[in-house]
Structure formats: C-alpha cells, structure tokens
Amino acid sequence: MEFPETGKHCSVKDCKLLDFLPFVCEHCQTVFCKEHFNMDSHKCLKMENSTKSIGEQSASFLCSKESCKDLSPIEMPCIKCKQHFCVAHRHHGCLELSETEKTQKLKKWQIPKKQFAEAKAIVDQQITDSLKKSKNTALANKVQLMRVKCSAIGPKNVPTSERSYFLVHLPLTFKNKHIGTSKGTFVNMHWTIGKCIDSMADTLKVPNDNNTATANKLKLFRHSTGNLICSKMETPLMKLFEDSAVFDGERVILEYSDNVPDNVVDPSLYT
C-alpha cells in the first residue's frame, strides 16, 4: 500500500529527495531535505536580500563635509554641532575658539596669576618689615642673603663658591622695564669694588663711563643709611666684608656720583 501524501520532496532541483521529515527554511519558507535545509546549502535568496539590506543600512552615514562623499558604518557625531563626520574630517573647526572666547579664557587664566603676584608682594613686604624690626642682625642678614640668591644674576664664569650677592637698586634716572627698579646680582668676592661696580652695571645694562676721566661716575651706597660704601675703587671687596662696611646679600644703591656726591639723602626713593 502506497502513501503518496506522505513526505515532501527537497526543493533543490538536483536533489528532489523525498523526505518524510522535511525541513522548512524559516526565511524563504521552502521545503528542503536535511542536507539542504541550511541557508548556505540551498543559497537562500532571502539571506542575500537580508545581507544586502543590512550592508546598505550600515553604510548610510554620510560625512557632513560638503566636498566629502565618504560613507561610514558607524555614526560619529560632533560633540558640539551633533553632525556626523568621517575620520578624515573629525577636526572640522567646530571646536575652535573665537577671538572673543580666547580673550575671555586668557583673562580667566590671568586671574590666579595676578592673585599670586599680589599675595607674593604682601608676603615679601611682611618679610621686609620683619627684617627691619629684627633684633638679631646676623639672622636678618642670612634671610636677606637667601632671598637675593633665589633670583640673582651675574657673570656665568664666576664660580659658585666665590660669589657674593647684593640686591642692587638702579639709578633713579635709569629705566629698564625687564628688570624693574632693583635686581639681585652676584660678583666675585675677590674683585675690587671698582670691578664689582663695572660688573653690576654690565649685568643690569646700566650705562657706565667709569673709565672716562671726566664722565659721571657710578658708585655704590648702602640702602640702609644712604652712605657711600667706598670711595677708593681699588679696594678689595673682601676687605669691605672684613671691616663690616658691607655684608653679603645687602641692599645697595647703584647711583651716579653727580646726582649724590657724598651720600643718598633719601634712600626710600629707591624701592
């Protein structure tokens, strides 16, 4: 006895196998045997269309740059303008600051700098006031020396072990916007006072005609008293240290002798 309605034939033309337990492709809904039910085995058309659709959809993000036709499978929106740009045009200028924004940010950055400068000025003044009031002169001189050393400039060929430091106040008639009114400098402790003055003037860019007989001479004065430190230019600096005429790290005034022949009347003018 035959059962003509039992089973189904495989839809593959070269197969046509009668399968009593046939498989139905879930994509194309066609009957296949166990050898051809896989989508790859029977080359399912639905799979091709599905793959093509997914491929077209995945490359649907067009770069927003007018001259660019690049398609990307992944959207890469700009965090500012929210438009999609390809990798080549991800830096499209959207995040660049305008001149106004740059000026505002610069002002914002300058605020802490200004606050620091103001705070430093207050602390420096407090230290200066404390030094003036200090009864311990030796300690005050050491603190003064440490302060001057921090930013002192001078000839690089002077060995560190032979350096003597001074906080030099510039002549009232001389202006230097890069240095200000005073600057820490160092000289060689084995030089004469004349050579020290020449070195200070050279370091601080102060005009110096001390080698000219009839010229207005530069001399050094003590800032604390206004007195001339030494009139003889050939006097060794070490001799002045030994005689306590000056100490290492002291505040001194570099001034032209025609302006103050014997002493500085008002040292407070040199700040």
mmCIF file of N, CA, C and O in Angstrom, residues 164-262:
data_model
loop_
_atom_site.group_PDB
_atom_site.id
_atom_site.type_symbol
_atom_site.label_atom_id
_atom_site.label_comp_id
_atom_site.label_asym_id
_atom_site.label_seq_id
_atom_site.Cartn_x
_atom_site.Cartn_y
_atom_site.Cartn_z
ATOM 1 N N SER A 164 79.526 86.612 45.690
ATOM 2 C CA SER A 164 78.944 87.468 46.727
ATOM 3 C C SER A 164 77.710 88.130 46.125
ATOM 4 O O SER A 164 77.720 88.528 44.959
ATOM 5 N N TYR A 165 76.660 88.268 46.926
ATOM 6 C CA TYR A 165 75.368 88.695 46.405
ATOM 7 C C TYR A 165 74.945 90.054 46.963
ATOM 8 O O TYR A 165 75.213 90.377 48.132
ATOM 9 N N PHE A 166 74.266 90.821 46.097
ATOM 10 C CA PHE A 166 73.731 92.117 46.503
ATOM 11 C C PHE A 166 72.384 92.339 45.819
ATOM 12 O O PHE A 166 72.184 91.934 44.675
ATOM 13 N N LEU A 167 71.466 92.970 46.548
ATOM 14 C CA LEU A 167 70.218 93.426 45.944
ATOM 15 C C LEU A 167 70.465 94.862 45.498
ATOM 16 O O LEU A 167 70.520 95.779 46.321
ATOM 17 N N VAL A 168 70.633 95.054 44.198
ATOM 18 C CA VAL A 168 71.066 96.345 43.666
ATOM 19 C C VAL A 168 69.860 97.176 43.228
ATOM 20 O O VAL A 168 69.064 96.742 42.391
ATOM 21 N N HIS A 169 69.742 98.392 43.777
ATOM 22 C CA HIS A 169 68.722 99.349 43.349
ATOM 23 C C HIS A 169 69.314 100.212 42.251
ATOM 24 O O HIS A 169 70.392 100.798 42.409
ATOM 25 N N LEU A 170 68.625 100.324 41.128
ATOM 26 C CA LEU A 170 69.139 101.019 39.956
ATOM 27 C C LEU A 170 69.054 102.533 40.124
ATOM 28 O O LEU A 170 68.254 103.047 40.915
ATOM 29 N N PRO A 171 69.863 103.295 39.353
ATOM 30 C CA PRO A 171 69.798 104.766 39.407
ATOM 31 C C PRO A 171 68.387 105.266 39.096
ATOM 32 O O PRO A 171 67.683 104.681 38.274
ATOM 33 N N LEU A 172 68.001 106.359 39.733
ATOM 34 C CA LEU A 172 66.646 106.885 39.538
ATOM 35 C C LEU A 172 66.409 107.349 38.109
ATOM 36 O O LEU A 172 65.283 107.318 37.611
ATOM 37 N N THR A 173 67.475 107.767 37.426
ATOM 38 C CA THR A 173 67.333 108.256 36.054
ATOM 39 C C THR A 173 67.349 107.140 35.018
ATOM 40 O O THR A 173 67.168 107.395 33.827
ATOM 41 N N PHE A 174 67.561 105.912 35.470
ATOM 42 C CA PHE A 174 67.652 104.777 34.534
ATOM 43 C C PHE A 174 66.389 103.929 34.634
ATOM 44 O O PHE A 174 65.933 103.614 35.727
ATOM 45 N N LYS A 175 65.831 103.561 33.484
ATOM 46 C CA LYS A 175 64.633 102.742 33.438
ATOM 47 C C LYS A 175 64.895 101.478 32.621
ATOM 48 O O LYS A 175 65.457 101.534 31.531
ATOM 49 N N ASN A 176 64.462 100.345 33.173
ATOM 50 C CA ASN A 176 64.556 99.062 32.460
ATOM 51 C C ASN A 176 63.322 98.247 32.816
ATOM 52 O O ASN A 176 63.212 97.711 33.919
ATOM 53 N N LYS A 177 62.365 98.167 31.861
ATOM 54 C CA LYS A 177 61.087 97.509 32.137
ATOM 55 C C LYS A 177 61.241 96.010 32.381
ATOM 56 O O LYS A 177 60.372 95.383 32.993
ATOM 57 N N HIS A 178 62.346 95.426 31.907
ATOM 58 C CA HIS A 178 62.553 93.982 32.095
ATOM 59 C C HIS A 178 63.124 93.668 33.482
ATOM 60 O O HIS A 178 62.945 92.573 33.997
ATOM 61 N N ILE A 179 63.805 94.628 34.092
ATOM 62 C CA ILE A 179 64.441 94.398 35.391
ATOM 63 C C ILE A 179 63.639 95.024 36.520
ATOM 64 O O ILE A 179 63.522 94.480 37.602
ATOM 65 N N GLY A 180 63.053 96.200 36.253
ATOM 66 C CA GLY A 180 62.344 96.918 37.307
ATOM 67 C C GLY A 180 63.266 97.906 37.989
ATOM 68 O O GLY A 180 64.238 98.399 37.394
ATOM 69 N N THR A 181 63.019 98.191 39.247
ATOM 70 C CA THR A 181 63.830 99.174 39.967
ATOM 71 C C THR A 181 64.968 98.543 40.758
ATOM 72 O O THR A 181 65.876 99.253 41.214
ATOM 73 N N SER A 182 64.935 97.227 40.949
ATOM 74 C CA SER A 182 66.013 96.556 41.679
ATOM 75 C C SER A 182 66.132 95.107 41.203
ATOM 76 O O SER A 182 65.174 94.535 40.692
ATOM 77 N N LYS A 183 67.316 94.537 41.407
ATOM 78 C CA LYS A 183 67.553 93.163 40.975
ATOM 79 C C LYS A 183 68.720 92.568 41.750
ATOM 80 O O LYS A 183 69.722 93.236 42.001
ATOM 81 N N GLY A 184 68.591 91.306 42.132
ATOM 82 C CA GLY A 184 69.681 90.607 42.794
ATOM 83 C C GLY A 184 70.788 90.273 41.805
ATOM 84 O O GLY A 184 70.521 89.776 40.716
ATOM 85 N N THR A 185 72.028 90.582 42.159
ATOM 86 C CA THR A 185 73.174 90.273 41.294
ATOM 87 C C THR A 185 74.275 89.631 42.144
ATOM 88 O O THR A 185 74.284 89.752 43.372
ATOM 89 N N PHE A 186 75.207 88.974 41.453
ATOM 90 C CA PHE A 186 76.361 88.429 42.175
ATOM 91 C C PHE A 186 77.650 88.836 41.465
ATOM 92 O O PHE A 186 77.680 89.063 40.248
ATOM 93 N N VAL A 187 78.717 88.970 42.256
ATOM 94 C CA VAL A 187 80.047 89.316 41.757
ATOM 95 C C VAL A 187 81.051 88.369 42.407
ATOM 96 O O VAL A 187 80.682 87.550 43.258
ATOM 97 N N ASN A 188 82.312 88.498 42.034
ATOM 98 C CA ASN A 188 83.360 87.668 42.632
ATOM 99 C C ASN A 188 83.883 88.359 43.889
ATOM 100 O O ASN A 188 84.250 89.540 43.859
ATOM 101 N N MET A 189 83.900 87.635 45.005
ATOM 102 C CA MET A 189 84.322 88.213 46.282
ATOM 103 C C MET A 189 85.785 88.669 46.263
ATOM 104 O O MET A 189 86.210 89.437 47.132
ATOM 105 N N HIS A 190 86.557 88.208 45.270
ATOM 106 C CA HIS A 190 87.980 88.558 45.195
ATOM 107 C C HIS A 190 88.235 89.778 44.312
ATOM 108 O O HIS A 190 89.383 90.186 44.149
ATOM 109 N N TRP A 191 87.173 90.348 43.741
ATOM 110 C CA TRP A 191 87.337 91.535 42.901
ATOM 111 C C TRP A 191 87.465 92.792 43.763
ATOM 112 O O TRP A 191 87.117 92.805 44.951
ATOM 113 N N THR A 192 87.913 93.878 43.113
ATOM 114 C CA THR A 192 87.917 95.184 43.767
ATOM 115 C C THR A 192 86.507 95.767 43.673
ATOM 116 O O THR A 192 85.686 95.324 42.859
ATOM 117 N N ILE A 193 86.229 96.796 44.473
ATOM 118 C CA ILE A 193 84.903 97.417 44.446
ATOM 119 C C ILE A 193 84.633 98.061 43.088
ATOM 120 O O ILE A 193 83.504 98.074 42.589
ATOM 121 N N GLY A 194 85.708 98.557 42.450
ATOM 122 C CA GLY A 194 85.546 99.151 41.124
ATOM 123 C C GLY A 194 85.112 98.124 40.089
ATOM 124 O O GLY A 194 84.214 98.388 39.271
ATOM 125 N N LYS A 195 85.730 96.951 40.125
ATOM 126 C CA LYS A 195 85.359 95.909 39.177
ATOM 127 C C LYS A 195 83.956 95.385 39.479
ATOM 128 O O LYS A 195 83.212 95.021 38.554
ATOM 129 N N CYS A 196 83.591 95.346 40.746
ATOM 130 C CA CYS A 196 82.238 94.910 41.115
ATOM 131 C C CYS A 196 81.190 95.863 40.539
ATOM 132 O O CYS A 196 80.155 95.427 40.009
ATOM 133 N N ILE A 197 81.456 97.181 40.628
ATOM 134 C CA ILE A 197 80.529 98.173 40.079
ATOM 135 C C ILE A 197 80.416 98.006 38.568
ATOM 136 O O ILE A 197 79.312 98.042 38.008
ATOM 137 N N ASP A 198 81.550 97.792 37.884
ATOM 138 C CA ASP A 198 81.529 97.590 36.436
ATOM 139 C C ASP A 198 80.714 96.353 36.064
ATOM 140 O O ASP A 198 79.945 96.363 35.093
ATOM 141 N N SER A 199 80.870 95.278 36.838
ATOM 142 C CA SER A 199 80.145 94.030 36.566
ATOM 143 C C SER A 199 78.646 94.209 36.794
ATOM 144 O O SER A 199 77.830 93.743 35.998
ATOM 145 N N MET A 200 78.277 94.888 37.892
ATOM 146 C CA MET A 200 76.861 95.132 38.171
ATOM 147 C C MET A 200 76.222 95.952 37.051
ATOM 148 O O MET A 200 75.114 95.646 36.584
ATOM 149 N N ALA A 201 76.924 97.003 36.616
ATOM 150 C CA ALA A 201 76.398 97.857 35.545
ATOM 151 C C ALA A 201 76.238 97.068 34.247
ATOM 152 O O ALA A 201 75.236 97.212 33.537
ATOM 153 N N ASP A 202 77.202 96.210 33.962
ATOM 154 C CA ASP A 202 77.128 95.395 32.733
ATOM 155 C C ASP A 202 75.982 94.390 32.810
ATOM 156 O O ASP A 202 75.238 94.205 31.845
ATOM 157 N N THR A 203 75.817 93.743 33.969
ATOM 158 C CA THR A 203 74.751 92.749 34.149
ATOM 159 C C THR A 203 73.369 93.382 34.052
ATOM 160 O O THR A 203 72.452 92.819 33.450
ATOM 161 N N LEU A 204 73.218 94.586 34.625
ATOM 162 C CA LEU A 204 71.921 95.258 34.679
ATOM 163 C C LEU A 204 71.713 96.243 33.531
ATOM 164 O O LEU A 204 70.700 96.957 33.508
ATOM 165 N N LYS A 205 72.681 96.293 32.587
ATOM 166 C CA LYS A 205 72.582 97.149 31.384
ATOM 167 C C LYS A 205 72.507 98.635 31.738
ATOM 168 O O LYS A 205 71.847 99.425 31.053
ATOM 169 N N VAL A 206 73.188 99.031 32.817
ATOM 170 C CA VAL A 206 73.223 100.439 33.219
ATOM 171 C C VAL A 206 74.399 101.126 32.528
ATOM 172 O O VAL A 206 75.527 100.623 32.598
ATOM 173 N N PRO A 207 74.191 102.256 31.851
ATOM 174 C CA PRO A 207 75.304 102.966 31.200
ATOM 175 C C PRO A 207 76.421 103.276 32.197
ATOM 176 O O PRO A 207 76.167 103.781 33.302
ATOM 177 N N ASN A 208 77.662 102.976 31.806
ATOM 178 C CA ASN A 208 78.791 103.095 32.724
ATOM 179 C C ASN A 208 79.987 103.717 31.998
ATOM 180 O O ASN A 208 80.508 103.140 31.049
ATOM 181 N N ASP A 209 80.412 104.892 32.479
ATOM 182 C CA ASP A 209 81.586 105.573 31.905
ATOM 183 C C ASP A 209 82.647 105.775 32.971
ATOM 184 O O ASP A 209 83.370 106.784 32.980
ATOM 185 N N ASN A 210 82.769 104.829 33.903
ATOM 186 C CA ASN A 210 83.732 104.973 34.998
ATOM 187 C C ASN A 210 85.175 105.007 34.525
ATOM 188 O O ASN A 210 86.059 105.469 35.244
ATOM 189 N N ASN A 211 85.441 104.503 33.331
ATOM 190 C CA ASN A 211 86.814 104.511 32.803
ATOM 191 C C ASN A 211 87.133 105.809 32.073
ATOM 192 O O ASN A 211 88.248 105.998 31.585
ATOM 193 N N THR A 212 86.145 106.710 31.969
ATOM 194 C CA THR A 212 86.359 108.014 31.340
ATOM 195 C C THR A 212 86.580 109.060 32.427
ATOM 196 O O THR A 212 85.777 109.191 33.357
ATOM 197 N N ALA A 213 87.674 109.813 32.315
ATOM 198 C CA ALA A 213 88.098 110.716 33.389
ATOM 199 C C ALA A 213 87.051 111.765 33.748
ATOM 200 O O ALA A 213 86.791 112.025 34.926
ATOM 201 N N THR A 214 86.432 112.380 32.760
ATOM 202 C CA THR A 214 85.519 113.492 33.033
ATOM 203 C C THR A 214 84.050 113.071 33.126
ATOM 204 O O THR A 214 83.167 113.918 33.260
ATOM 205 N N ALA A 215 83.772 111.765 33.032
ATOM 206 C CA ALA A 215 82.378 111.291 32.998
ATOM 207 C C ALA A 215 81.776 111.210 34.395
ATOM 208 O O ALA A 215 82.492 111.218 35.415
ATOM 209 N N ASN A 216 80.469 111.153 34.426
ATOM 210 C CA ASN A 216 79.732 110.971 35.670
ATOM 211 C C ASN A 216 79.916 109.534 36.140
ATOM 212 O O ASN A 216 79.538 108.591 35.449
ATOM 213 N N LYS A 217 80.488 109.336 37.323
ATOM 214 C CA LYS A 217 80.879 108.006 37.796
ATOM 215 C C LYS A 217 79.734 107.296 38.532
ATOM 216 O O LYS A 217 78.929 107.921 39.233
ATOM 217 N N LEU A 218 79.708 105.970 38.362
ATOM 218 C CA LEU A 218 78.800 105.130 39.140
ATOM 219 C C LEU A 218 79.465 104.741 40.448
ATOM 220 O O LEU A 218 80.637 104.343 40.471
ATOM 221 N N LYS A 219 78.700 104.837 41.560
ATOM 222 C CA LYS A 219 79.215 104.442 42.866
ATOM 223 C C LYS A 219 78.159 103.634 43.612
ATOM 224 O O LYS A 219 76.986 103.633 43.249
ATOM 225 N N LEU A 220 78.614 102.938 44.670
ATOM 226 C CA LEU A 220 77.721 102.113 45.479
ATOM 227 C C LEU A 220 77.466 102.771 46.834
ATOM 228 O O LEU A 220 78.397 103.239 47.498
ATOM 229 N N PHE A 221 76.191 102.757 47.250
ATOM 230 C CA PHE A 221 75.785 103.323 48.529
ATOM 231 C C PHE A 221 74.968 102.283 49.302
ATOM 232 O O PHE A 221 74.263 101.472 48.711
ATOM 233 N N ARG A 222 75.060 102.326 50.621
ATOM 234 C CA ARG A 222 74.259 101.428 51.455
ATOM 235 C C ARG A 222 72.815 101.916 51.463
ATOM 236 O O ARG A 222 72.548 103.106 51.708
ATOM 237 N N HIS A 223 71.887 101.016 51.216
ATOM 238 C CA HIS A 223 70.478 101.401 51.184
ATOM 239 C C HIS A 223 69.965 101.736 52.583
ATOM 240 O O HIS A 223 69.066 102.567 52.741
ATOM 241 N N SER A 224 70.514 101.107 53.589
ATOM 242 C CA SER A 224 70.034 101.314 54.958
ATOM 243 C C SER A 224 70.364 102.703 55.488
ATOM 244 O O SER A 224 69.612 103.280 56.285
ATOM 245 N N THR A 225 71.502 103.274 55.058
ATOM 246 C CA THR A 225 71.936 104.576 55.580
ATOM 247 C C THR A 225 72.084 105.642 54.490
ATOM 248 O O THR A 225 72.071 106.843 54.786
ATOM 249 N N GLY A 226 72.249 105.206 53.255
ATOM 250 C CA GLY A 226 72.487 106.151 52.163
ATOM 251 C C GLY A 226 73.941 106.542 52.028
ATOM 252 O O GLY A 226 74.314 107.326 51.137
ATOM 253 N N ASN A 227 74.824 106.001 52.891
ATOM 254 C CA ASN A 227 76.236 106.366 52.874
ATOM 255 C C ASN A 227 76.989 105.680 51.740
ATOM 256 O O ASN A 227 76.661 104.552 51.354
ATOM 257 N N LEU A 228 78.028 106.361 51.252
ATOM 258 C CA LEU A 228 78.908 105.781 50.238
ATOM 259 C C LEU A 228 79.660 104.601 50.844
ATOM 260 O O LEU A 228 80.212 104.708 51.946
ATOM 261 N N ILE A 229 79.678 103.473 50.153
ATOM 262 C CA ILE A 229 80.334 102.274 50.695
ATOM 263 C C ILE A 229 81.842 102.420 50.674
ATOM 264 O O ILE A 229 82.527 102.111 51.653
ATOM 265 N N CYS A 230 82.373 102.897 49.552
ATOM 266 C CA CYS A 230 83.825 103.047 49.452
ATOM 267 C C CYS A 230 84.157 104.032 48.334
ATOM 268 O O CYS A 230 83.581 103.947 47.243
ATOM 269 N N SER A 231 85.084 104.952 48.604
ATOM 270 C CA SER A 231 85.475 105.943 47.590
ATOM 271 C C SER A 231 86.662 105.478 46.757
ATOM 272 O O SER A 231 86.898 105.999 45.670
ATOM 273 N N LYS A 232 87.425 104.521 47.276
ATOM 274 C CA LYS A 232 88.606 104.022 46.558
ATOM 275 C C LYS A 232 88.230 102.768 45.769
ATOM 276 O O LYS A 232 87.968 101.712 46.350
ATOM 277 N N MET A 233 88.224 102.882 44.439
ATOM 278 C CA MET A 233 87.757 101.808 43.575
ATOM 279 C C MET A 233 88.671 100.585 43.588
ATOM 280 O O MET A 233 88.257 99.489 43.224
ATOM 281 N N GLU A 234 89.923 100.751 44.029
ATOM 282 C CA GLU A 234 90.864 99.619 44.041
ATOM 283 C C GLU A 234 90.756 98.793 45.329
ATOM 284 O O GLU A 234 91.468 97.777 45.505
ATOM 285 N N THR A 235 89.863 99.156 46.233
ATOM 286 C CA THR A 235 89.700 98.437 47.493
ATOM 287 C C THR A 235 89.070 97.067 47.237
ATOM 288 O O THR A 235 88.028 96.974 46.577
ATOM 289 N N PRO A 236 89.679 95.975 47.752
ATOM 290 C CA PRO A 236 89.106 94.631 47.551
ATOM 291 C C PRO A 236 87.770 94.497 48.285
ATOM 292 O O PRO A 236 87.598 95.029 49.393
ATOM 293 N N LEU A 237 86.853 93.779 47.680
ATOM 294 C CA LEU A 237 85.543 93.562 48.299
ATOM 295 C C LEU A 237 85.682 92.797 49.609
ATOM 296 O O LEU A 237 84.964 93.065 50.580
ATOM 297 N N MET A 238 86.627 91.858 49.663
ATOM 298 C CA MET A 238 86.842 91.088 50.886
ATOM 299 C C MET A 238 87.229 91.986 52.061
ATOM 300 O O MET A 238 86.844 91.734 53.200
ATOM 301 N N LYS A 239 87.986 93.057 51.753
ATOM 302 C CA LYS A 239 88.401 93.997 52.804
ATOM 303 C C LYS A 239 87.171 94.715 53.380
ATOM 304 O O LYS A 239 87.074 94.927 54.605
ATOM 305 N N LEU A 240 86.198 95.019 52.511
ATOM 306 C CA LEU A 240 84.977 95.674 52.979
ATOM 307 C C LEU A 240 84.136 94.739 53.837
ATOM 308 O O LEU A 240 83.503 95.164 54.803
ATOM 309 N N PHE A 241 84.134 93.443 53.492
ATOM 310 C CA PHE A 241 83.448 92.456 54.318
ATOM 311 C C PHE A 241 84.100 92.363 55.698
ATOM 312 O O PHE A 241 83.410 92.319 56.729
ATOM 313 N N GLU A 242 85.435 92.339 55.715
ATOM 314 C CA GLU A 242 86.166 92.224 56.978
ATOM 315 C C GLU A 242 85.946 93.435 57.878
ATOM 316 O O GLU A 242 85.890 93.316 59.105
ATOM 317 N N ASP A 243 85.795 94.603 57.262
ATOM 318 C CA ASP A 243 85.598 95.837 58.024
ATOM 319 C C ASP A 243 84.116 96.096 58.314
ATOM 320 O O ASP A 243 83.779 97.155 58.884
ATOM 321 N N SER A 244 83.236 95.160 57.910
ATOM 322 C CA SER A 244 81.780 95.293 58.104
ATOM 323 C C SER A 244 81.212 96.533 57.418
ATOM 324 O O SER A 244 80.192 97.090 57.836
ATOM 325 N N ALA A 245 81.911 96.975 56.358
ATOM 326 C CA ALA A 245 81.413 98.105 55.584
ATOM 327 C C ALA A 245 80.226 97.693 54.737
ATOM 328 O O ALA A 245 79.417 98.533 54.314
ATOM 329 N N VAL A 246 80.125 96.393 54.492
ATOM 330 C CA VAL A 246 79.031 95.821 53.710
ATOM 331 C C VAL A 246 78.937 94.346 54.051
ATOM 332 O O VAL A 246 79.924 93.745 54.501
ATOM 333 N N PHE A 247 77.775 93.754 53.889
ATOM 334 C CA PHE A 247 77.640 92.314 54.159
ATOM 335 C C PHE A 247 77.052 91.609 52.943
ATOM 336 O O PHE A 247 76.401 92.234 52.094
ATOM 337 N N ASP A 248 77.294 90.318 52.880
ATOM 338 C CA ASP A 248 76.837 89.503 51.748
ATOM 339 C C ASP A 248 75.311 89.453 51.719
ATOM 340 O O ASP A 248 74.674 89.086 52.713
ATOM 341 N N GLY A 249 74.718 89.835 50.589
ATOM 342 C CA GLY A 249 73.268 89.851 50.455
ATOM 343 C C GLY A 249 72.648 91.212 50.742
ATOM 344 O O GLY A 249 71.425 91.357 50.709
ATOM 345 N N GLU A 250 73.466 92.223 51.025
ATOM 346 C CA GLU A 250 72.942 93.534 51.423
ATOM 347 C C GLU A 250 72.267 94.267 50.260
ATOM 348 O O GLU A 250 72.602 94.080 49.090
ATOM 349 N N ARG A 251 71.335 95.147 50.616
ATOM 350 C CA ARG A 251 70.696 96.041 49.644
ATOM 351 C C ARG A 251 71.603 97.251 49.439
ATOM 352 O O ARG A 251 71.960 97.940 50.395
ATOM 353 N N VAL A 252 71.956 97.490 48.190
ATOM 354 C CA VAL A 252 72.839 98.610 47.870
ATOM 355 C C VAL A 252 72.201 99.448 46.763
ATOM 356 O O VAL A 252 71.333 98.978 46.026
ATOM 357 N N ILE A 253 72.669 100.694 46.654
ATOM 358 C CA ILE A 253 72.166 101.612 45.629
ATOM 359 C C ILE A 253 73.285 101.898 44.633
ATOM 360 O O ILE A 253 74.377 102.332 45.023
ATOM 361 N N LEU A 254 73.028 101.647 43.367
ATOM 362 C CA LEU A 254 73.968 101.973 42.297
ATOM 363 C C LEU A 254 73.510 103.313 41.704
ATOM 364 O O LEU A 254 72.456 103.399 41.087
ATOM 365 N N GLU A 255 74.298 104.369 41.935
ATOM 366 C CA GLU A 255 73.874 105.704 41.516
ATOM 367 C C GLU A 255 75.068 106.501 40.981
ATOM 368 O O GLU A 255 76.229 106.214 41.304
ATOM 369 N N TYR A 256 74.747 107.484 40.155
ATOM 370 C CA TYR A 256 75.786 108.350 39.587
ATOM 371 C C TYR A 256 76.219 109.386 40.628
ATOM 372 O O TYR A 256 75.388 109.985 41.323
ATOM 373 N N SER A 257 77.527 109.619 40.709
ATOM 374 C CA SER A 257 78.082 110.485 41.753
ATOM 375 C C SER A 257 77.655 111.938 41.606
ATOM 376 O O SER A 257 77.555 112.670 42.603
ATOM 377 N N ASP A 258 77.382 112.406 40.392
ATOM 378 C CA ASP A 258 76.936 113.790 40.214
ATOM 379 C C ASP A 258 75.564 114.018 40.828
ATOM 380 O O ASP A 258 75.234 115.133 41.243
ATOM 381 N N ASN A 259 74.752 112.939 40.874
ATOM 382 C CA ASN A 259 73.408 113.045 41.460
ATOM 383 C C ASN A 259 73.456 113.051 42.988
ATOM 384 O O ASN A 259 72.658 113.728 43.642
ATOM 385 N N VAL A 260 74.376 112.262 43.554
ATOM 386 C CA VAL A 260 74.539 112.170 45.017
ATOM 387 C C VAL A 260 76.038 112.157 45.323
ATOM 388 O O VAL A 260 76.644 111.085 45.502
ATOM 389 N N PRO A 261 76.688 113.310 45.414
ATOM 390 C CA PRO A 261 78.157 113.366 45.572
ATOM 391 C C PRO A 261 78.688 112.568 46.759
ATOM 392 O O PRO A 261 79.649 111.816 46.640
ATOM 393 N N ASP A 262 78.083 112.747 47.949
ATOM 394 C CA ASP A 262 78.621 112.117 49.157
ATOM 395 C C ASP A 262 77.760 110.970 49.678
ATOM 396 O O ASP A 262 78.258 109.946 50.102
#
